[in-house]
Amino acid sequence: MVAIDQLFRLDGKVALVTGGYGGIGEAVSRGLAQAGAQVAIAGHNGARASALAEALNAEGHRAWSSAFEATSVSETQRTIDSVAAHFGRLDILVNCIGLNREERAEDVTEEIFDFVYSVNLKSAMFQAQAAARHMIQQGTGGKQVHLASVRSSLALRGRGYAAYCAAKGGLMTLCKQLAAEWAPHGITVNSVAPTFIRTEQVGKMLADPAFYAELVARIPLGRIGEPEEIMSAVLFLVSPAASFITGHMLAVDGGLTVTQ
């Protein structure tokens, strides 16, 4: 039995956070570091990844960074291999990479659909695969968490979300399948599904008073979420406290999905 004071500790663990310098990603990277993990931060913006790693090191943590293009399978594999080589192992993957490009369903283009799919779903598959190969080889299990969305199971009226909903819905089911396949290796695979979170990425949408009022009216708790609240859910799922949870999508949405 794990001691109560160790249930949420990650001492000795190596975690990779992809997209680990964005609004949610930075909160996750900081949370894992504060829980005792050594943290690798990776994404397409190498300067931002490096700056956060340097800040964490200056605060007494152990962090490292790398730049990669998530839509490239070869770059994804190279980056994850380099993280394992740098730290000597890889125990945790948190995939915070995701985006949307709105197009009304009647106007969806192949180019944009393929891009949204590649960033949100294809990249998750090959991040998961590359990380799992190291976890399987180590023989000590591992934990993966992928950032899904309430749009994994809900549509959004009045917006061009066809590609995004399809990709995030696929991600939810992909995590279930990976959880089933890798359970014999002691690897858990879960997803976290936020609603709108106060980040730069959705800042313009939240700045629209009409949109914001309509959004908050649909959320039973009466507000949007903060990045640290997503970090808390991720920390739980990668901690010893969640050792018997796999294939689950945890909605962090103020009650939105239970009322829609």
XYZ file of N, CA, C and O in Angstrom, residues 53-198:
584
model
N 11.955 25.317 -19.532
C 12.881 24.376 -18.923
C 13.934 25.115 -18.097
O 14.265 24.696 -16.968
N 14.449 26.203 -18.629
C 15.441 27.000 -17.897
C 14.841 27.572 -16.618
O 15.489 27.597 -15.562
N 13.600 28.035 -16.692
C 12.935 28.583 -15.503
C 12.753 27.515 -14.440
O 12.994 27.758 -13.243
N 12.353 26.314 -14.847
C 12.166 25.228 -13.883
C 13.494 24.815 -13.256
O 13.571 24.555 -12.042
N 14.542 24.768 -14.061
C 15.862 24.442 -13.519
C 16.304 25.496 -12.504
O 16.868 25.169 -11.453
N 16.031 26.754 -12.798
C 16.407 27.839 -11.892
C 15.643 27.762 -10.576
O 16.115 28.251 -9.535
N 14.468 27.137 -10.616
C 13.650 26.983 -9.412
C 14.007 25.727 -8.622
O 13.362 25.423 -7.612
N 15.014 24.995 -9.089
C 15.473 23.824 -8.349
C 14.960 22.495 -8.858
O 15.224 21.450 -8.247
N 14.244 22.504 -9.976
C 13.756 21.262 -10.566
C 14.756 20.785 -11.618
O 15.740 21.471 -11.910
N 14.498 19.626 -12.183
C 15.332 19.129 -13.274
C 14.466 19.043 -14.525
O 13.527 18.241 -14.583
N 14.792 19.886 -15.511
C 13.986 19.957 -16.729
C 14.893 20.023 -17.948
O 16.067 20.419 -17.863
N 14.323 19.672 -19.073
C 15.050 19.630 -20.353
C 14.046 19.926 -21.448
O 12.842 19.761 -21.256
N 14.499 20.394 -22.590
C 13.558 20.752 -23.657
C 14.037 20.263 -25.010
O 15.225 19.997 -25.220
N 13.073 20.174 -25.926
C 13.374 19.778 -27.299
C 12.287 20.343 -28.211
O 11.143 20.529 -27.778
N 12.667 20.630 -29.437
C 11.704 21.103 -30.433
C 11.388 19.976 -31.406
O 12.274 19.216 -31.803
N 10.114 19.845 -31.770
C 9.752 18.857 -32.780
C 8.424 19.245 -33.409
O 7.642 19.998 -32.842
N 8.173 18.718 -34.586
C 6.920 18.937 -35.291
C 6.029 17.713 -35.065
O 6.352 16.606 -35.506
N 4.916 17.913 -34.370
C 4.073 16.798 -33.940
C 3.441 16.043 -35.099
O 3.076 14.872 -34.941
N 3.294 16.669 -36.263
C 2.690 15.977 -37.399
C 3.691 15.094 -38.128
O 3.312 14.365 -39.043
N 4.948 15.137 -37.719
C 5.984 14.288 -38.326
C 6.224 13.079 -37.436
O 6.663 13.212 -36.288
N 5.965 11.899 -37.955
C 6.172 10.674 -37.179
C 7.648 10.488 -36.861
O 8.014 10.128 -35.739
N 8.520 10.766 -37.812
C 9.948 10.579 -37.577
C 10.469 11.545 -36.522
O 11.271 11.157 -35.651
N 10.030 12.799 -36.563
C 10.465 13.762 -35.542
C 9.916 13.399 -34.167
O 10.587 13.574 -33.148
N 8.691 12.899 -34.148
C 8.094 12.471 -32.880
C 8.902 11.347 -32.264
O 9.247 11.379 -31.067
N 9.217 10.343 -33.050
C 10.009 9.217 -32.543
C 11.391 9.675 -32.090
O 11.878 9.261 -31.027
N 12.017 10.540 -32.901
C 13.344 11.029 -32.544
C 13.322 11.776 -31.223
O 14.192 11.586 -30.361
N 12.325 12.630 -31.044
C 12.247 13.431 -29.827
C 12.032 12.564 -28.599
O 12.688 12.743 -27.566
N 11.114 11.624 -28.689
C 10.836 10.768 -27.530
C 12.029 9.871 -27.228
O 12.376 9.654 -26.053
N 12.697 9.394 -28.246
C 13.926 8.622 -28.018
C 14.984 9.484 -27.330
O 15.712 9.005 -26.451
N 15.061 10.761 -27.716
C 16.081 11.631 -27.123
C 15.766 11.943 -25.673
O 16.676 12.081 -24.847
N 14.492 12.029 -25.321
C 14.118 12.245 -23.923
C 14.549 11.044 -23.079
O 15.157 11.190 -22.014
N 14.239 9.851 -23.569
C 14.622 8.638 -22.837
C 16.136 8.509 -22.723
O 16.660 8.083 -21.685
N 16.851 8.901 -23.768
C 18.307 8.834 -23.726
C 18.876 9.854 -22.744
O 19.823 9.560 -21.999
N 18.298 11.053 -22.726
C 18.804 12.119 -21.849
C 18.618 11.764 -20.374
O 19.541 11.937 -19.564
N 17.440 11.271 -20.018
C 17.146 10.996 -18.614
C 17.394 9.539 -18.218
O 17.364 9.210 -17.027
N 17.582 8.683 -19.209
C 17.819 7.280 -18.908
C 16.567 6.434 -18.837
O 16.648 5.212 -18.678
N 15.387 7.047 -18.974
C 14.136 6.316 -18.942
C 12.992 7.270 -19.299
O 13.192 8.479 -19.415
N 11.794 6.719 -19.433
C 10.595 7.524 -19.646
C 9.433 6.820 -18.962
O 9.125 5.669 -19.272
N 8.805 7.495 -18.016
C 7.727 6.898 -17.233
C 6.355 7.475 -17.536
O 5.343 6.796 -17.337
N 6.320 8.725 -17.974
C 5.050 9.434 -18.119
C 5.048 10.221 -19.424
O 6.024 10.899 -19.742
N 3.959 10.138 -20.157
C 3.719 11.006 -21.315
C 2.428 11.770 -21.072
O 1.389 11.166 -20.789
N 2.501 13.084 -21.165
C 1.301 13.917 -21.149
C 1.272 14.692 -22.458
O 2.137 15.536 -22.704
N 0.298 14.400 -23.272
C 0.173 15.012 -24.590
C -0.820 16.172 -24.524
O -2.027 15.969 -24.454
N -0.296 17.392 -24.552
C -1.126 18.601 -24.506
C -1.251 19.267 -25.864
O -1.680 20.422 -25.958
N -0.864 18.582 -26.921
C -0.894 19.174 -28.254
C -2.301 19.082 -28.841
O -2.924 18.017 -28.829
N -2.795 20.200 -29.341
C -4.109 20.209 -29.969
C -4.448 21.590 -30.501
O -3.942 22.598 -30.006
N -5.311 21.628 -31.500
C -5.757 22.905 -32.061
C -7.019 22.686 -32.871
O -7.438 21.557 -33.127
N -7.615 23.786 -33.287
C -8.772 23.738 -34.172
C -8.615 24.797 -35.248
O -7.979 25.836 -35.026
N -9.157 24.532 -36.398
C -9.290 25.510 -37.476
C -10.741 25.447 -37.924
O -11.155 24.492 -38.571
N -11.498 26.442 -37.561
C -12.931 26.386 -37.809
C -13.283 26.489 -39.288
O -12.789 27.367 -39.993
N -14.150 25.584 -39.722
C -14.768 25.643 -41.039
C -16.171 25.064 -40.916
O -16.348 23.995 -40.319
N -17.147 25.766 -41.425
C -18.499 25.222 -41.456
C -18.496 23.893 -42.208
O -17.733 23.718 -43.165
N -19.348 22.970 -41.787
C -19.327 21.632 -42.372
C -19.469 21.660 -43.889
O -18.814 20.887 -44.602
N -20.301 22.561 -44.407
C -20.500 22.624 -45.850
C -19.301 23.233 -46.583
O -19.229 23.162 -47.820
N -18.368 23.792 -45.810
C -17.197 24.426 -46.420
C -15.878 23.738 -46.051
O -14.800 24.250 -46.401
N -15.936 22.626 -45.342
C -14.712 21.947 -44.900
C -13.839 21.594 -46.096
O -14.312 21.051 -47.107
N -12.543 21.904 -45.979
C -11.588 21.578 -47.030
C -10.736 20.392 -46.603
O -10.523 20.153 -45.415
N -10.263 19.676 -47.573
C -9.416 18.522 -47.281
C -8.158 18.952 -46.543
O -7.710 18.285 -45.606
N -7.587 20.074 -46.949
C -6.345 20.546 -46.339
C -6.509 20.809 -44.847
O -5.702 20.350 -44.024
N -7.548 21.540 -44.482
C -7.751 21.876 -43.078
C -8.183 20.645 -42.283
O -7.731 20.437 -41.146
N -9.058 19.824 -42.853
C -9.479 18.613 -42.152
C -8.269 17.731 -41.840
O -8.103 17.244 -40.713
N -7.409 17.522 -42.836
C -6.227 16.677 -42.628
C -5.289 17.276 -41.587
O -4.697 16.549 -40.788
N -5.167 18.606 -41.583
C -4.278 19.259 -40.618
C -4.800 19.086 -39.188
O -4.053 18.717 -38.280
N -6.091 19.335 -38.988
C -6.671 19.196 -37.651
C -6.591 17.751 -37.185
O -6.256 17.474 -36.022
N -6.875 16.812 -38.059
C -6.755 15.389 -37.732
C -5.321 15.023 -37.379
O -5.062 14.319 -36.387
N -4.369 15.509 -38.161
C -2.966 15.147 -37.935
C -2.453 15.662 -36.599
O -1.747 14.962 -35.876
N -2.811 16.899 -36.248
C -2.330 17.487 -35.002
C -2.993 16.845 -33.792
O -2.334 16.544 -32.790
N -4.287 16.604 -33.869
C -5.028 16.146 -32.700
C -5.060 14.637 -32.514
O -5.111 14.164 -31.374
N -5.065 13.889 -33.597
C -5.249 12.435 -33.485
C -4.047 11.634 -33.963
O -3.513 10.808 -33.210
N -3.589 11.891 -35.178
C -2.444 11.129 -35.681
C -1.222 11.345 -34.800
O -0.514 10.386 -34.461
N -0.968 12.580 -34.399
C 0.208 12.844 -33.561
C 0.099 12.128 -32.226
O 1.094 11.632 -31.685
N -1.115 12.044 -31.671
C -1.301 11.344 -30.398
C -0.959 9.872 -30.528
O -0.325 9.285 -29.633
N -1.373 9.256 -31.638
C -1.074 7.843 -31.849
C 0.418 7.588 -31.826
O 0.910 6.672 -31.145
N 1.174 8.393 -32.531
C 2.598 8.093 -32.661
C 3.420 8.604 -31.483
O 4.494 8.062 -31.204
N 2.919 9.606 -30.752
C 3.532 9.925 -29.462
C 3.347 8.754 -28.505
O 4.278 8.331 -27.820
N 2.116 8.261 -28.447
C 1.802 7.153 -27.545
C 2.643 5.926 -27.875
O 3.178 5.263 -26.977
N 2.744 5.628 -29.149
C 3.503 4.451 -29.578
C 4.976 4.562 -29.198
O 5.565 3.633 -28.627
N 5.589 5.699 -29.520
C 7.016 5.874 -29.244
C 7.291 5.815 -27.744
O 8.282 5.224 -27.302
N 6.407 6.429 -26.943
C 6.588 6.391 -25.491
C 6.384 4.984 -24.953
O 7.146 4.508 -24.087
N 5.374 4.287 -25.451
C 5.078 2.941 -24.954
C 6.218 1.969 -25.246
O 6.484 1.068 -24.440
N 6.879 2.152 -26.352
C 7.998 1.249 -26.661
C 9.063 1.317 -25.572
O 9.622 0.285 -25.163
N 9.343 2.521 -25.091
C 10.312 2.651 -24.000
C 9.753 2.079 -22.701
O 10.468 1.400 -21.952
N 8.486 2.341 -22.416
C 7.872 1.838 -21.197
C 7.849 0.308 -21.174
O 8.101 -0.319 -20.139
N 7.554 -0.291 -22.323
C 7.534 -1.755 -22.416
C 8.935 -2.322 -22.225
O 9.142 -3.297 -21.491
N 9.924 -1.706 -22.857
C 11.301 -2.171 -22.749
C 11.814 -2.071 -21.316
O 12.544 -2.947 -20.844
N 11.403 -1.005 -20.619
C 11.838 -0.831 -19.232
C 11.237 -1.891 -18.322
O 11.847 -2.269 -17.308
N 10.029 -2.336 -18.634
C 9.384 -3.382 -17.859
C 8.816 -2.927 -16.532
O 8.518 -3.763 -15.665
N 8.655 -1.613 -16.351
C 8.158 -1.092 -15.077
C 6.841 -0.336 -15.241
O 6.444 0.415 -14.366
N 6.160 -0.560 -16.356
C 4.898 0.122 -16.594
C 5.097 1.565 -17.009
O 6.207 2.007 -17.316
N 4.026 2.311 -17.006
C 4.087 3.713 -17.387
C 2.698 4.306 -17.387
O 1.698 3.594 -17.226
N 2.638 5.612 -17.563
C 1.354 6.307 -17.556
C 1.313 7.313 -18.697
O 2.272 8.052 -18.915
N 0.195 7.310 -19.402
C -0.028 8.261 -20.479
C -1.349 8.981 -20.245
O -2.351 8.358 -19.887
N -1.337 10.290 -20.493
C -2.557 11.098 -20.460
C -2.570 11.981 -21.700
O -1.588 12.671 -21.991
N -3.674 11.955 -22.410
C -3.833 12.774 -23.612
C -4.956 13.767 -23.374
O -6.000 13.419 -22.813
N -4.750 14.999 -23.827
C -5.755 16.038 -23.664
C -6.821 15.883 -24.740
O -6.576 16.169 -25.918
N -7.974 15.414 -24.335
C -9.132 15.321 -25.219
C -9.929 16.621 -25.081
O -9.347 17.697 -24.940
N -11.236 16.532 -25.087
C -12.082 17.722 -25.016
C -13.505 17.284 -24.729
O -13.880 16.136 -25.011
N -14.315 18.177 -24.200
C -15.742 17.856 -24.121
C -16.294 17.620 -25.525
O -17.304 16.936 -25.695
N -15.604 18.150 -26.550
C -16.008 17.913 -27.937
C -15.682 16.497 -28.394
O -16.002 16.128 -29.526
N -15.042 15.699 -27.536
C -14.868 14.282 -27.835
C -16.208 13.561 -27.837
O -16.353 12.504 -28.461
N -17.189 14.127 -27.125
C -18.494 13.473 -27.031
C -19.670 14.404 -27.270
O -20.809 13.959 -27.299
N -19.402 15.710 -27.441
C -20.470 16.677 -27.659
C -20.194 17.535 -28.889
O -19.055 17.937 -29.119
N -21.234 17.826 -29.643
C -21.122 18.787 -30.738
C -21.254 20.197 -30.176
O -21.593 20.394 -29.009
N -20.984 21.186 -31.011
C -21.111 22.586 -30.610
C -21.936 23.323 -31.659
O -21.509 23.452 -32.810
N -23.098 23.781 -31.276
C -23.975 24.466 -32.218
C -23.389 25.811 -32.645
O -22.761 26.513 -31.864
N -23.599 26.131 -33.910
C -23.246 27.449 -34.405
C -21.784 27.664 -34.712
O -21.385 28.791 -35.034
N -20.959 26.624 -34.622
C -19.523 26.774 -34.892
C -19.084 25.701 -35.886
O -19.715 24.656 -36.018
N -17.942 25.962 -36.565
C -17.421 25.014 -37.541
C -16.445 24.039 -36.914
O -15.229 24.154 -37.094
N -16.964 23.064 -36.180
C -16.138 22.159 -35.376
C -16.113 20.729 -35.900
O -15.767 19.803 -35.156
N -16.482 20.481 -37.143
C -16.572 19.108 -37.642
C -15.239 18.369 -37.527
O -15.175 17.254 -36.998
N -14.171 18.973 -38.021
C -12.863 18.306 -37.983
C -12.393 18.108 -36.548
O -11.873 17.048 -36.180
N -12.578 19.124 -35.714
C -12.116 19.059 -34.322
C -12.877 17.994 -33.546
O -12.273 17.176 -32.825
N -14.195 17.983 -33.670
C -14.990 16.979 -32.949
C -14.642 15.567 -33.417
O -14.545 14.644 -32.598
N -14.462 15.398 -34.711
C -14.111 14.079 -35.232
C -12.765 13.618 -34.682
O -12.605 12.462 -34.262
N -11.785 14.534 -34.671
C -10.450 14.175 -34.193
C -10.440 13.893 -32.695
O -9.840 12.919 -32.228
N -11.105 14.735 -31.917
C -11.116 14.543 -30.468
C -11.966 13.337 -30.072
O -11.666 12.649 -29.088
N -13.032 13.062 -30.824
C -13.798 11.845 -30.586
C -12.956 10.612 -30.853
O -12.979 9.633 -30.099
N -12.187 10.671 -31.925
C -11.273 9.576 -32.230
C -10.214 9.397 -31.162
O -9.842 8.267 -30.819
N -9.731 10.518 -30.606
C -8.706 10.444 -29.562
C -9.241 9.739 -28.327
O -8.543 8.919 -27.717
N -10.472 10.036 -27.943
C -11.066 9.379 -26.782
C -11.092 7.857 -26.986
O -10.695 7.092 -26.096
N -11.532 7.411 -28.146
C -11.622 5.981 -28.402
C -10.243 5.358 -28.583
O -10.006 4.214 -28.163
N -9.322 6.100 -29.195
C -7.957 5.614 -29.322
C -7.361 5.310 -27.951
O -6.714 4.269 -27.754
N -7.575 6.204 -26.990
C -7.031 5.985 -25.643
C -7.598 4.721 -25.018
O -6.890 3.992 -24.315
N -8.861 4.431 -25.273
C -9.457 3.205 -24.751
C -8.778 1.970 -25.358
O -8.475 0.992 -24.660
N -8.542 2.015 -26.662
C -7.908 0.867 -27.321
C -6.469 0.680 -26.861
O -6.029 -0.445 -26.596
N -5.718 1.781 -26.754
C -4.337 1.672 -26.292
C -4.287 1.160 -24.859
O -3.405 0.375 -24.489
N -5.245 1.608 -24.038
C -5.312 1.129 -22.655
C -5.501 -0.382 -22.629
O -4.862 -1.096 -21.829
N -6.368 -0.891 -23.500
C -6.631 -2.328 -23.539
C -5.400 -3.104 -24.027
O -5.060 -4.159 -23.480
N -4.728 -2.571 -25.041
C -3.579 -3.286 -25.611
C -2.370 -3.285 -24.694
O -1.609 -4.256 -24.643
N -2.172 -2.188 -23.966
C -0.946 -2.059 -23.180
C -1.123 -2.377 -21.703
O -0.158 -2.345 -20.938
N -2.333 -2.715 -21.285
C -2.555 -3.083 -19.888
C -1.660 -4.238 -19.428
O -1.154 -4.204 -18.297
N -1.414 -5.257 -20.257
C -0.528 -6.341 -19.805
C 0.889 -5.870 -19.476
O 1.623 -6.562 -18.765
N 1.269 -4.710 -19.981
C 2.595 -4.157 -19.694
C 2.571 -3.185 -18.510
O 3.593 -2.560 -18.208
N 1.420 -3.034 -17.888
C 1.319 -2.119 -16.757
C 1.273 -0.655 -17.158
O 1.554 0.227 -16.340
N 0.911 -0.388 -18.412
C 0.820 0.987 -18.904
C -0.640 1.415 -18.864
O -1.510 0.750 -19.440
N -0.920 2.523 -18.185
C -2.270 3.074 -18.197
C -2.350 4.210 -19.205
O -1.403 4.975 -19.370
N -3.492 4.296 -19.871
C -3.717 5.333 -20.878
C -5.086 5.951 -20.602
O -6.113 5.270 -20.680
N -5.090 7.216 -20.265
C -6.318 7.938 -19.959
C -6.347 9.266 -20.713
O -5.344 9.684 -21.284
N -7.492 9.915 -20.691
C -7.602 11.232 -21.297
C -8.334 12.177 -20.351
O -9.107 11.742 -19.494
N -8.031 13.447 -20.511
C -8.692 14.507 -19.750
C -9.443 15.372 -20.749
O -8.887 15.769 -21.778
N -10.701 15.651 -20.447
C -11.556 16.369 -21.391
C -12.023 17.688 -20.792
O -13.028 17.732 -20.080
N -11.320 18.770 -21.080
C -11.748 20.083 -20.568
C -12.833 20.702 -21.440
O -12.988 20.364 -22.616
N -13.575 21.620 -20.848
C -14.331 22.577 -21.630
C -13.407 23.774 -21.863
O -12.171 23.626 -21.754
N -13.927 24.932 -22.160
C -13.080 26.101 -22.376
C -12.300 26.419 -21.102
O -12.857 26.488 -20.015
N -11.000 26.592 -21.273
C -10.095 26.924 -20.174
C -9.484 28.286 -20.482
O -9.217 28.611 -21.644
N -9.231 29.069 -19.453
C -8.724 30.430 -19.648
C -7.268 30.390 -20.120
O -6.340 30.382 -19.325
